[in-house]
Amino acid sequence: MGTEMSSEANTGPTGEQGIPDTEPGGGQGIDWAALKAEAVRAMGHAYAPYSKFPVGAAALVDDGRIVSGCNVENASYGIGLCAECGLVSSLQATGGGRLVAFTCVDGHEELLMPCGRCRQLLYEFGGPELLLETIDGPKPMAEILPYAFGPHDLSRGA
């Protein structure tokens, strides 16, 4: 999912709109308000008829694109998808890349932290330096998910 940003935003290599004045990976110049606005937009598409808890997420990719996702529930409950799952699917479907900055909101447009499973998913696609917006300001994934299991662990074999 791309974003519907203003014409002031830079366009990424795929032609999708990006966040203005962004320095990927450095945290300086990341327009957290624009990311939150995209997460709120995505949250508006959530399918949450059972929990009544819509969630939207948005992230900046290292090439300037913004990807987003929303939660999608299912009557069997256990196979619902978190917003982060949709975001990562969008990332891969639009060319891949590394996540640089991430935010997530609930139905009241308040910041929401990813669940444990989603922290692991975000780590896979952003690594320890991925910045997550928290109520205490942006924090690197290494602080949110310390001692994370990742692809490097698989190289050791069984």
PDB file of C-alpha atoms in Angstrom:
ATOM      1  CA  MET A   1       0.000   0.000   0.000  1.00  0.00           C
ATOM      2  CA  GLY A   2       1.424   3.351  -0.935  1.00  0.00           C
ATOM      3  CA  THR A   3       0.579   6.615   0.657  1.00  0.00           C
ATOM      4  CA  GLU A   4      -1.520   9.566  -0.393  1.00  0.00           C
ATOM      5  CA  MET A   5       0.942  12.273   0.656  1.00  0.00           C
ATOM      6  CA  SER A   6       0.951  15.912  -0.450  1.00  0.00           C
ATOM      7  CA  SER A   7       2.844  17.038  -3.526  1.00  0.00           C
ATOM      8  CA  GLU A   8       5.593  18.382  -1.234  1.00  0.00           C
ATOM      9  CA  ALA A   9       6.758  14.821  -0.589  1.00  0.00           C
ATOM     10  CA  ASN A  10       9.612  13.257  -2.512  1.00  0.00           C
ATOM     11  CA  THR A  11       8.827  10.347  -4.789  1.00  0.00           C
ATOM     12  CA  GLY A  12      10.705   7.101  -4.405  1.00  0.00           C
ATOM     13  CA  PRO A  13      12.120   4.986  -7.219  1.00  0.00           C
ATOM     14  CA  THR A  14       8.794   3.205  -7.657  1.00  0.00           C
ATOM     15  CA  GLY A  15       6.941   6.496  -8.100  1.00  0.00           C
ATOM     16  CA  GLU A  16       5.208   6.240  -4.736  1.00  0.00           C
ATOM     17  CA  GLN A  17       5.226   9.229  -2.435  1.00  0.00           C
ATOM     18  CA  GLY A  18       7.855   9.425   0.292  1.00  0.00           C
ATOM     19  CA  ILE A  19       8.307  11.489   3.422  1.00  0.00           C
ATOM     20  CA  PRO A  20       9.945  14.885   2.865  1.00  0.00           C
ATOM     21  CA  ASP A  21      13.356  15.663   4.350  1.00  0.00           C
ATOM     22  CA  THR A  22      14.124  12.087   5.337  1.00  0.00           C
ATOM     23  CA  GLU A  23      17.578  10.733   5.992  1.00  0.00           C
ATOM     24  CA  PRO A  24      17.019   6.946   5.960  1.00  0.00           C
ATOM     25  CA  GLY A  25      18.397   5.164   8.974  1.00  0.00           C
ATOM     26  CA  GLY A  26      19.628   8.257  10.807  1.00  0.00           C
ATOM     27  CA  GLY A  27      16.409   9.250  12.533  1.00  0.00           C
ATOM     28  CA  GLN A  28      17.055  12.896  11.695  1.00  0.00           C
ATOM     29  CA  GLY A  29      14.409  14.495   9.555  1.00  0.00           C
ATOM     30  CA  ILE A  30      11.896  11.657   9.808  1.00  0.00           C
ATOM     31  CA  ASP A  31       8.438  13.179   9.585  1.00  0.00           C
ATOM     32  CA  TRP A  32       6.730  11.157  12.318  1.00  0.00           C
ATOM     33  CA  ALA A  33       3.502  13.143  11.882  1.00  0.00           C
ATOM     34  CA  ALA A  34       3.304  12.103   8.222  1.00  0.00           C
ATOM     35  CA  LEU A  35       3.960   8.469   9.155  1.00  0.00           C
ATOM     36  CA  LYS A  36       1.243   8.640  11.813  1.00  0.00           C
ATOM     37  CA  ALA A  37      -1.174  10.177   9.300  1.00  0.00           C
ATOM     38  CA  GLU A  38      -0.535   7.243   6.966  1.00  0.00           C
ATOM     39  CA  ALA A  39      -1.043   4.778   9.828  1.00  0.00           C
ATOM     40  CA  VAL A  40      -4.354   6.486  10.668  1.00  0.00           C
ATOM     41  CA  ARG A  41      -5.389   6.236   7.000  1.00  0.00           C
ATOM     42  CA  ALA A  42      -4.538   2.522   6.953  1.00  0.00           C
ATOM     43  CA  MET A  43      -6.368   1.985  10.270  1.00  0.00           C
ATOM     44  CA  GLY A  44      -9.505   3.291   8.555  1.00  0.00           C
ATOM     45  CA  HIS A  45      -9.415   0.184   6.343  1.00  0.00           C
ATOM     46  CA  ALA A  46      -9.036  -2.314   9.195  1.00  0.00           C
ATOM     47  CA  TYR A  47     -11.415  -5.261   9.334  1.00  0.00           C
ATOM     48  CA  ALA A  48     -12.087  -5.677  13.058  1.00  0.00           C
ATOM     49  CA  PRO A  49     -15.730  -6.715  13.476  1.00  0.00           C
ATOM     50  CA  TYR A  50     -15.012  -9.037  16.421  1.00  0.00           C
ATOM     51  CA  SER A  51     -12.617  -7.110  18.657  1.00  0.00           C
ATOM     52  CA  LYS A  52     -13.743  -3.652  17.514  1.00  0.00           C
ATOM     53  CA  PHE A  53     -10.030  -2.741  17.814  1.00  0.00           C
ATOM     54  CA  PRO A  54      -8.842  -1.361  14.466  1.00  0.00           C
ATOM     55  CA  VAL A  55      -5.085  -0.900  14.050  1.00  0.00           C
ATOM     56  CA  GLY A  56      -3.039   0.832  11.370  1.00  0.00           C
ATOM     57  CA  ALA A  57       0.712   0.821  10.834  1.00  0.00           C
ATOM     58  CA  ALA A  58       3.062   2.707   8.527  1.00  0.00           C
ATOM     59  CA  ALA A  59       6.793   2.565   7.911  1.00  0.00           C
ATOM     60  CA  LEU A  60       9.425   4.386   5.945  1.00  0.00           C
ATOM     61  CA  VAL A  61      11.512   2.191   3.627  1.00  0.00           C
ATOM     62  CA  ASP A  62      15.198   2.837   2.945  1.00  0.00           C
ATOM     63  CA  ASP A  63      14.414   3.982  -0.611  1.00  0.00           C
ATOM     64  CA  GLY A  64      11.905   6.632   0.544  1.00  0.00           C
ATOM     65  CA  ARG A  65       8.675   4.684   0.017  1.00  0.00           C
ATOM     66  CA  ILE A  66       6.056   4.456   2.728  1.00  0.00           C
ATOM     67  CA  VAL A  67       4.305   1.134   3.275  1.00  0.00           C
ATOM     68  CA  SER A  68       1.287   0.606   5.472  1.00  0.00           C
ATOM     69  CA  GLY A  69      -1.021  -2.086   6.737  1.00  0.00           C
ATOM     70  CA  CYS A  70      -4.106  -2.675   8.864  1.00  0.00           C
ATOM     71  CA  ASN A  71      -5.328  -5.541  10.990  1.00  0.00           C
ATOM     72  CA  VAL A  72      -7.659  -8.104   9.424  1.00  0.00           C
ATOM     73  CA  GLU A  73      -9.632 -10.358  11.744  1.00  0.00           C
ATOM     74  CA  ASN A  74     -11.260 -13.699  11.031  1.00  0.00           C
ATOM     75  CA  ALA A  75     -14.206 -15.449  12.645  1.00  0.00           C
ATOM     76  CA  SER A  76     -11.845 -18.197  13.818  1.00  0.00           C
ATOM     77  CA  TYR A  77      -9.983 -15.547  15.885  1.00  0.00           C
ATOM     78  CA  GLY A  78      -6.626 -17.325  15.906  1.00  0.00           C
ATOM     79  CA  ILE A  79      -5.768 -16.554  12.311  1.00  0.00           C
ATOM     80  CA  GLY A  80      -6.286 -12.812  12.371  1.00  0.00           C
ATOM     81  CA  LEU A  81      -3.518 -10.696  10.901  1.00  0.00           C
ATOM     82  CA  CYS A  82      -1.926  -7.789  12.709  1.00  0.00           C
ATOM     83  CA  ALA A  83      -1.357  -4.511  10.871  1.00  0.00           C
ATOM     84  CA  GLU A  84       2.384  -5.211  10.812  1.00  0.00           C
ATOM     85  CA  CYS A  85       1.761  -8.373   8.757  1.00  0.00           C
ATOM     86  CA  GLY A  86      -0.023  -6.333   6.101  1.00  0.00           C
ATOM     87  CA  LEU A  87       2.741  -3.735   6.188  1.00  0.00           C
ATOM     88  CA  VAL A  88       5.474  -6.326   5.586  1.00  0.00           C
ATOM     89  CA  SER A  89       3.416  -7.922   2.802  1.00  0.00           C
ATOM     90  CA  SER A  90       3.103  -4.476   1.210  1.00  0.00           C
ATOM     91  CA  LEU A  91       6.860  -3.986   1.573  1.00  0.00           C
ATOM     92  CA  GLN A  92       7.602  -7.203  -0.295  1.00  0.00           C
ATOM     93  CA  ALA A  93       4.863  -6.716  -2.911  1.00  0.00           C
ATOM     94  CA  THR A  94       6.218  -3.281  -3.812  1.00  0.00           C
ATOM     95  CA  GLY A  95       9.865  -4.216  -4.246  1.00  0.00           C
ATOM     96  CA  GLY A  96      11.255  -5.108  -0.817  1.00  0.00           C
ATOM     97  CA  GLY A  97      13.835  -3.048   1.017  1.00  0.00           C
ATOM     98  CA  ARG A  98      14.662  -2.318   4.633  1.00  0.00           C
ATOM     99  CA  LEU A  99      12.332  -0.608   7.067  1.00  0.00           C
ATOM    100  CA  VAL A 100      13.838   2.557   8.559  1.00  0.00           C
ATOM    101  CA  ALA A 101      11.095   4.045  10.762  1.00  0.00           C
ATOM    102  CA  PHE A 102       7.802   2.574  12.023  1.00  0.00           C
ATOM    103  CA  THR A 103       4.671   3.757  13.800  1.00  0.00           C
ATOM    104  CA  CYS A 104       1.382   2.133  14.767  1.00  0.00           C
ATOM    105  CA  VAL A 105      -1.966   3.540  15.966  1.00  0.00           C
ATOM    106  CA  ASP A 106      -5.180   2.247  17.481  1.00  0.00           C
ATOM    107  CA  GLY A 107      -8.756   3.268  16.727  1.00  0.00           C
ATOM    108  CA  HIS A 108      -8.343   6.418  18.829  1.00  0.00           C
ATOM    109  CA  GLU A 109      -5.290   7.414  16.758  1.00  0.00           C
ATOM    110  CA  GLU A 110      -3.061   6.827  19.792  1.00  0.00           C
ATOM    111  CA  LEU A 111       0.372   5.221  19.531  1.00  0.00           C
ATOM    112  CA  LEU A 112       0.343   1.466  19.915  1.00  0.00           C
ATOM    113  CA  MET A 113       3.347  -0.800  20.408  1.00  0.00           C
ATOM    114  CA  PRO A 114       3.655  -3.953  18.294  1.00  0.00           C
ATOM    115  CA  CYS A 115       2.971  -7.285  19.963  1.00  0.00           C
ATOM    116  CA  GLY A 116       5.856  -9.714  20.474  1.00  0.00           C
ATOM    117  CA  ARG A 117       5.265 -11.619  17.235  1.00  0.00           C
ATOM    118  CA  CYS A 118       5.170  -8.384  15.264  1.00  0.00           C
ATOM    119  CA  ARG A 119       8.325  -7.061  16.910  1.00  0.00           C
ATOM    120  CA  GLN A 120      10.057 -10.165  15.608  1.00  0.00           C
ATOM    121  CA  LEU A 121       8.556  -9.626  12.141  1.00  0.00           C
ATOM    122  CA  LEU A 122       9.670  -5.976  12.099  1.00  0.00           C
ATOM    123  CA  TYR A 123      13.162  -6.995  13.251  1.00  0.00           C
ATOM    124  CA  GLU A 124      13.442  -9.314  10.247  1.00  0.00           C
ATOM    125  CA  PHE A 125      12.762  -6.454   7.825  1.00  0.00           C
ATOM    126  CA  GLY A 126      14.370  -3.541   9.667  1.00  0.00           C
ATOM    127  CA  GLY A 127      17.036  -4.969  11.920  1.00  0.00           C
ATOM    128  CA  PRO A 128      18.229  -3.599  15.254  1.00  0.00           C
ATOM    129  CA  GLU A 129      18.469  -0.026  13.949  1.00  0.00           C
ATOM    130  CA  LEU A 130      14.815   0.251  12.828  1.00  0.00           C
ATOM    131  CA  LEU A 131      13.304   3.216  14.682  1.00  0.00           C
ATOM    132  CA  LEU A 132       9.923   2.697  16.362  1.00  0.00           C
ATOM    133  CA  GLU A 133       7.818   5.615  17.518  1.00  0.00           C
ATOM    134  CA  THR A 134       7.034   5.221  21.218  1.00  0.00           C
ATOM    135  CA  ILE A 135       5.435   7.473  23.825  1.00  0.00           C
ATOM    136  CA  ASP A 136       9.009   8.246  24.932  1.00  0.00           C
ATOM    137  CA  GLY A 137      10.099   9.197  21.394  1.00  0.00           C
ATOM    138  CA  PRO A 138      11.766   7.114  18.663  1.00  0.00           C
ATOM    139  CA  LYS A 139      13.626   4.051  19.936  1.00  0.00           C
ATOM    140  CA  PRO A 140      15.766   1.570  17.979  1.00  0.00           C
ATOM    141  CA  MET A 141      14.424  -1.952  17.658  1.00  0.00           C
ATOM    142  CA  ALA A 142      17.447  -3.157  19.649  1.00  0.00           C
ATOM    143  CA  GLU A 143      15.860  -1.490  22.708  1.00  0.00           C
ATOM    144  CA  ILE A 144      12.342  -2.717  21.931  1.00  0.00           C
ATOM    145  CA  LEU A 145      13.394  -6.312  21.242  1.00  0.00           C
ATOM    146  CA  PRO A 146      16.736  -6.918  22.994  1.00  0.00           C
ATOM    147  CA  TYR A 147      18.593 -10.135  22.251  1.00  0.00           C
ATOM    148  CA  ALA A 148      16.431 -10.725  19.182  1.00  0.00           C
ATOM    149  CA  PHE A 149      16.547 -13.951  17.243  1.00  0.00           C
ATOM    150  CA  GLY A 150      17.306 -13.205  13.609  1.00  0.00           C
ATOM    151  CA  PRO A 151      18.702 -14.537  10.344  1.00  0.00           C
ATOM    152  CA  HIS A 152      22.223 -14.412  11.787  1.00  0.00           C
ATOM    153  CA  ASP A 153      21.228 -17.122  14.277  1.00  0.00           C
ATOM    154  CA  LEU A 154      20.305 -19.514  11.481  1.00  0.00           C
ATOM    155  CA  SER A 155      23.801 -19.370  10.006  1.00  0.00           C
ATOM    156  CA  ARG A 156      25.078 -21.367  12.983  1.00  0.00           C
ATOM    157  CA  GLY A 157      23.124 -24.425  11.855  1.00  0.00           C
ATOM    158  CA  ALA A 158      21.852 -27.220  14.027  1.00  0.00           C
TER     159      ALA A 158
END
